[in-house]
PDB file of C-alpha atoms in Angstrom:
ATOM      1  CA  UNK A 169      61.034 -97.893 112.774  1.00 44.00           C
ATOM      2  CA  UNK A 170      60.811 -95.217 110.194  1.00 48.00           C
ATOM      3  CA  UNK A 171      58.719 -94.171 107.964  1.00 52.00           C
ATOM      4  CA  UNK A 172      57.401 -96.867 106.065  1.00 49.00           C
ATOM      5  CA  UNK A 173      56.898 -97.330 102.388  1.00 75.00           C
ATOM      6  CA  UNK A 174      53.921 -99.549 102.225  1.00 81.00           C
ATOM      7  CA  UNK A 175      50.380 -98.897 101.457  1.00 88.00           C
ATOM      8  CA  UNK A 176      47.260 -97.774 103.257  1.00 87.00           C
ATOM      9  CA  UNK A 177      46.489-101.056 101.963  1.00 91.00           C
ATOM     10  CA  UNK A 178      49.325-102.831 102.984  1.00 93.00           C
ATOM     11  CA  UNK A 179      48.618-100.932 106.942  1.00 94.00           C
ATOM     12  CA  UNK A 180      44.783-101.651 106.868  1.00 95.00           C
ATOM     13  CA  UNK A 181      45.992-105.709 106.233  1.00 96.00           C
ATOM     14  CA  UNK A 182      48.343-105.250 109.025  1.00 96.00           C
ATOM     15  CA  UNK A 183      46.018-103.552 111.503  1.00 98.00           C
ATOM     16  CA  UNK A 184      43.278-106.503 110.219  1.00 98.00           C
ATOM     17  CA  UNK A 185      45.286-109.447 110.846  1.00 98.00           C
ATOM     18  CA  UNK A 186      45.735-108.146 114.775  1.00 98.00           C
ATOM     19  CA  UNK A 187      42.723-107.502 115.284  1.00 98.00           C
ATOM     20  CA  UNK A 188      41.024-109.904 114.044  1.00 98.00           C
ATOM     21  CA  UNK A 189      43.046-112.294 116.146  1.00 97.00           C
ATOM     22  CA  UNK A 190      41.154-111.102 119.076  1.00 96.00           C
ATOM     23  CA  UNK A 191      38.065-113.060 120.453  1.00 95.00           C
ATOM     24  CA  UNK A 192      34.925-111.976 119.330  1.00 96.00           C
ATOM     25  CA  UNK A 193      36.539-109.075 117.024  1.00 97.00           C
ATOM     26  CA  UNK A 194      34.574-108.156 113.478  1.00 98.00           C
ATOM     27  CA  UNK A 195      34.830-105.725 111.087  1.00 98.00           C
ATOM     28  CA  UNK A 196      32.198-103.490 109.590  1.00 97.00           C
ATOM     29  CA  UNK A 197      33.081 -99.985 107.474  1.00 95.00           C
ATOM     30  CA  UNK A 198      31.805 -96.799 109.411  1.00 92.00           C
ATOM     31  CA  UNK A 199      31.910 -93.384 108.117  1.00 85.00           C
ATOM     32  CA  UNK A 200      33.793 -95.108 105.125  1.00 88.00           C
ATOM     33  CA  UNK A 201      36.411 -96.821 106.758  1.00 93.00           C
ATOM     34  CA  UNK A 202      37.524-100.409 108.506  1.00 96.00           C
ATOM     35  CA  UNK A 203      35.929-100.218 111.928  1.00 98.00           C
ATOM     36  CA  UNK A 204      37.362-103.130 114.459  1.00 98.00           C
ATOM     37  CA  UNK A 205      34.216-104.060 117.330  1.00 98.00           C
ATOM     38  CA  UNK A 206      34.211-106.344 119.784  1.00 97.00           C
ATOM     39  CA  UNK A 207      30.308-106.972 121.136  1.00 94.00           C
ATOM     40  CA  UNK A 208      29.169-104.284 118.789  1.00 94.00           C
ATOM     41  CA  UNK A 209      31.550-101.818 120.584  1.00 97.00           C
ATOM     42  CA  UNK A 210      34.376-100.081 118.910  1.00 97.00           C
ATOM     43  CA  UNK A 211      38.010-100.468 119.901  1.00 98.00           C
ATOM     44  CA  UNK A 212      39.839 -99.975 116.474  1.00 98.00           C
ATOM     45  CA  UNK A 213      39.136 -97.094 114.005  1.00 97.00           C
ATOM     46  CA  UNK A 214      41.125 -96.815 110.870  1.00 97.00           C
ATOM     47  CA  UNK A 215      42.052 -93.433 109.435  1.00 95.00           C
ATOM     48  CA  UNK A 216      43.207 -93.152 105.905  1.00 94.00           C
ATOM     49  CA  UNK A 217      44.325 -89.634 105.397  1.00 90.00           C
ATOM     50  CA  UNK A 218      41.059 -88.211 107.143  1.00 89.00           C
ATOM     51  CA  UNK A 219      40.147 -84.648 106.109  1.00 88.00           C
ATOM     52  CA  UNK A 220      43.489 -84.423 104.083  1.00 91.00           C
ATOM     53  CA  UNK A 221      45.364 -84.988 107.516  1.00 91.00           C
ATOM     54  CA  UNK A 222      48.481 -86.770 105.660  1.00 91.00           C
ATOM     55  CA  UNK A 223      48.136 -89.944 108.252  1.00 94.00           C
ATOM     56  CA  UNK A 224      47.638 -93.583 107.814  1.00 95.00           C
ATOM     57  CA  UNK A 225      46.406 -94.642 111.689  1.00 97.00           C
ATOM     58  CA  UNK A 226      44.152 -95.961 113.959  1.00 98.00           C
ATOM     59  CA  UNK A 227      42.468 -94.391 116.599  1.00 98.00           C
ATOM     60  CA  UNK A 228      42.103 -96.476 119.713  1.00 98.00           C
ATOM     61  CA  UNK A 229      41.016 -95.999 123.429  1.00 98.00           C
ATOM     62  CA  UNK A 230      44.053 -96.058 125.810  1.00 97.00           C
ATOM     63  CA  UNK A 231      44.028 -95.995 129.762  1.00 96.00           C
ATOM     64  CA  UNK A 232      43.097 -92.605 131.114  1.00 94.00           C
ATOM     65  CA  UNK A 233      45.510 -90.102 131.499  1.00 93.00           C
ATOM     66  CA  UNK A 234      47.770 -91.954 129.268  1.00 96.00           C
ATOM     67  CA  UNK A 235      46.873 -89.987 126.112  1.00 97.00           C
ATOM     68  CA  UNK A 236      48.870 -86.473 126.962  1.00 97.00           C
ATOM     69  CA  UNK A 237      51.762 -88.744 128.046  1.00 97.00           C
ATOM     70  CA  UNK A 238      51.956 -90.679 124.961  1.00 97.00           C
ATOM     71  CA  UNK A 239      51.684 -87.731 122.729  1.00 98.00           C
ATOM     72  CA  UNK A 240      54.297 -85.901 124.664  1.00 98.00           C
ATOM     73  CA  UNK A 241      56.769 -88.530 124.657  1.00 97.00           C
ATOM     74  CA  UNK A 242      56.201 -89.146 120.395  1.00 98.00           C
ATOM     75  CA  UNK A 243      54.341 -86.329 118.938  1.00 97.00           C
ATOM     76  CA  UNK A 244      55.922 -87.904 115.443  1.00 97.00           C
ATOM     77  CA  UNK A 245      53.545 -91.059 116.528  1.00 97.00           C
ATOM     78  CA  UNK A 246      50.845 -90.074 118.444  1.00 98.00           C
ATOM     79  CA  UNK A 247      48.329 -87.585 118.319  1.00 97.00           C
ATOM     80  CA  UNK A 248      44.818 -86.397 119.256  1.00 97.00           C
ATOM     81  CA  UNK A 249      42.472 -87.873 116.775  1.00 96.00           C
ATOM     82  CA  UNK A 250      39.345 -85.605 115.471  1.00 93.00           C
ATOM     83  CA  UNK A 251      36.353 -86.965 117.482  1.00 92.00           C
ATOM     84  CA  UNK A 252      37.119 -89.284 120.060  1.00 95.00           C
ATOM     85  CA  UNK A 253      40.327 -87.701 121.451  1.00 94.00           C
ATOM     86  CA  UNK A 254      38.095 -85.604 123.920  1.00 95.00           C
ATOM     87  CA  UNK A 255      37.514 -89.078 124.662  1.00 96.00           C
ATOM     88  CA  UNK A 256      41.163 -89.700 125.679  1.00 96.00           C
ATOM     89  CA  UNK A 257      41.692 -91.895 122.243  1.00 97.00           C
ATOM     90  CA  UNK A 258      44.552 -91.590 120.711  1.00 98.00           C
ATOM     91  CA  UNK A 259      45.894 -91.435 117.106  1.00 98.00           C
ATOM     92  CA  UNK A 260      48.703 -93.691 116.162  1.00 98.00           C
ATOM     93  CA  UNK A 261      50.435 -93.369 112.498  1.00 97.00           C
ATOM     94  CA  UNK A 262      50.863 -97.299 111.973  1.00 97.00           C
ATOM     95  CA  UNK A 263      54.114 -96.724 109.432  1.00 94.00           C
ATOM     96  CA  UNK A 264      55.847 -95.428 112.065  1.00 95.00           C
ATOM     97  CA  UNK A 265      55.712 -98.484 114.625  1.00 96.00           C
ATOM     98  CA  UNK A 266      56.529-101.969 114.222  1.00 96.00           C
ATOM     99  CA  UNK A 267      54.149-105.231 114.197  1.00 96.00           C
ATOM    100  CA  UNK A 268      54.662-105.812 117.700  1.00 97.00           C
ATOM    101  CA  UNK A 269      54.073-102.020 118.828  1.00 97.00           C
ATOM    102  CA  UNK A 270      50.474-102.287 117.239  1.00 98.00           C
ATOM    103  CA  UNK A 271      49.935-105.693 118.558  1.00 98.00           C
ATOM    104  CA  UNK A 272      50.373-104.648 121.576  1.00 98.00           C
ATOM    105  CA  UNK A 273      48.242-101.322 121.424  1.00 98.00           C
ATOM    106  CA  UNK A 274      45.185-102.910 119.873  1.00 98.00           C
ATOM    107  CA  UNK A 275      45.283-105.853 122.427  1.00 97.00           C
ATOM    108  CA  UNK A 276      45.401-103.121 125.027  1.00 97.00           C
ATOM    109  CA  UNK A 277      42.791-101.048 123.150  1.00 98.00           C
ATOM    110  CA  UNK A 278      40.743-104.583 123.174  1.00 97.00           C
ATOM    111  CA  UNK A 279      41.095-105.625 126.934  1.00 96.00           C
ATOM    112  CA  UNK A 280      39.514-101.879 127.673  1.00 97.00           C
ATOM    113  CA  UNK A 281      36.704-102.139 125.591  1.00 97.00           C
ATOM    114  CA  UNK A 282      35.546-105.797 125.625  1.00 96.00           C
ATOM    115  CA  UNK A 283      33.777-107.425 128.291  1.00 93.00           C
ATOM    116  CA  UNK A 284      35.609-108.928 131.122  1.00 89.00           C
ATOM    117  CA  UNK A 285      34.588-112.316 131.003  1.00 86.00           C
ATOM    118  CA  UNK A 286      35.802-112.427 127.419  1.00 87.00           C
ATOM    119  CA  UNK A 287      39.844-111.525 128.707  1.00 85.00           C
ATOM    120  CA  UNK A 288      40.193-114.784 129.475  1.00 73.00           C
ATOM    121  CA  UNK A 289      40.111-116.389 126.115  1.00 62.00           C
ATOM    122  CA  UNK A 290      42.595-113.747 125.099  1.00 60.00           C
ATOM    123  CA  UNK A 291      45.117-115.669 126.714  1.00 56.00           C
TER     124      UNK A 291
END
């Protein structure tokens, strides 16, 4: 997908109807922007041009020692986000993937952050 040509708006909506989707997934803002939890833990953080950075994302946990490979392979797509990367999070510029890209990395992001018992009623 290239570059797309809708708004932070238009990406926040997209990011918020995934996530939302997810059992026991709210919203709250933190540090002034949409903040996805599941059991008051965080496994979505939206990133609106952070410190001038020039990137609509999220930043979301992935499986360790999958960060470095996933930056490697799309450095145009991934990155180390400010914070939580030494965290192995990773940054992902949402115009540059498709619906089912992001559906797919938040419901992975989800499954590693929510309680076990509650993967079941993601299915």
């Amino acid at each position: 997908m290239s570059r797309s040509i809708l708004t932070p708006e238009d990406h926040i909506e997209r990011v918020r109807r995934i996530a939302l989707a997810l059992p026991e997934a709210s919203e709250k803002l933190s540090h002034g922007e949409p903040t996805f939890f599941v059991r008051k833990k965080v496994f979505v953080m939206f990133s609106n041009n952070h410190h001038n950075d020039g990137r609509i994302a999220i930043w979301i946990p992935v499986p360790v020692g999958h960060q470095a490979a996933m930056i490697a392979e799309a450095p145009e797509i991934y990155f180390k986000p400010p914070y939580v990367g030494v965290k192995g999070w990773v940054g992902v510029q949402v115009g540059m993937i498709n619906n089912e890209i992001l559906s797919t990395l938040i419901g992975q992001a989800w499954k590693l952050i929510a309680p076990r018992a509650l993967h079941r009623a993601s299915h």
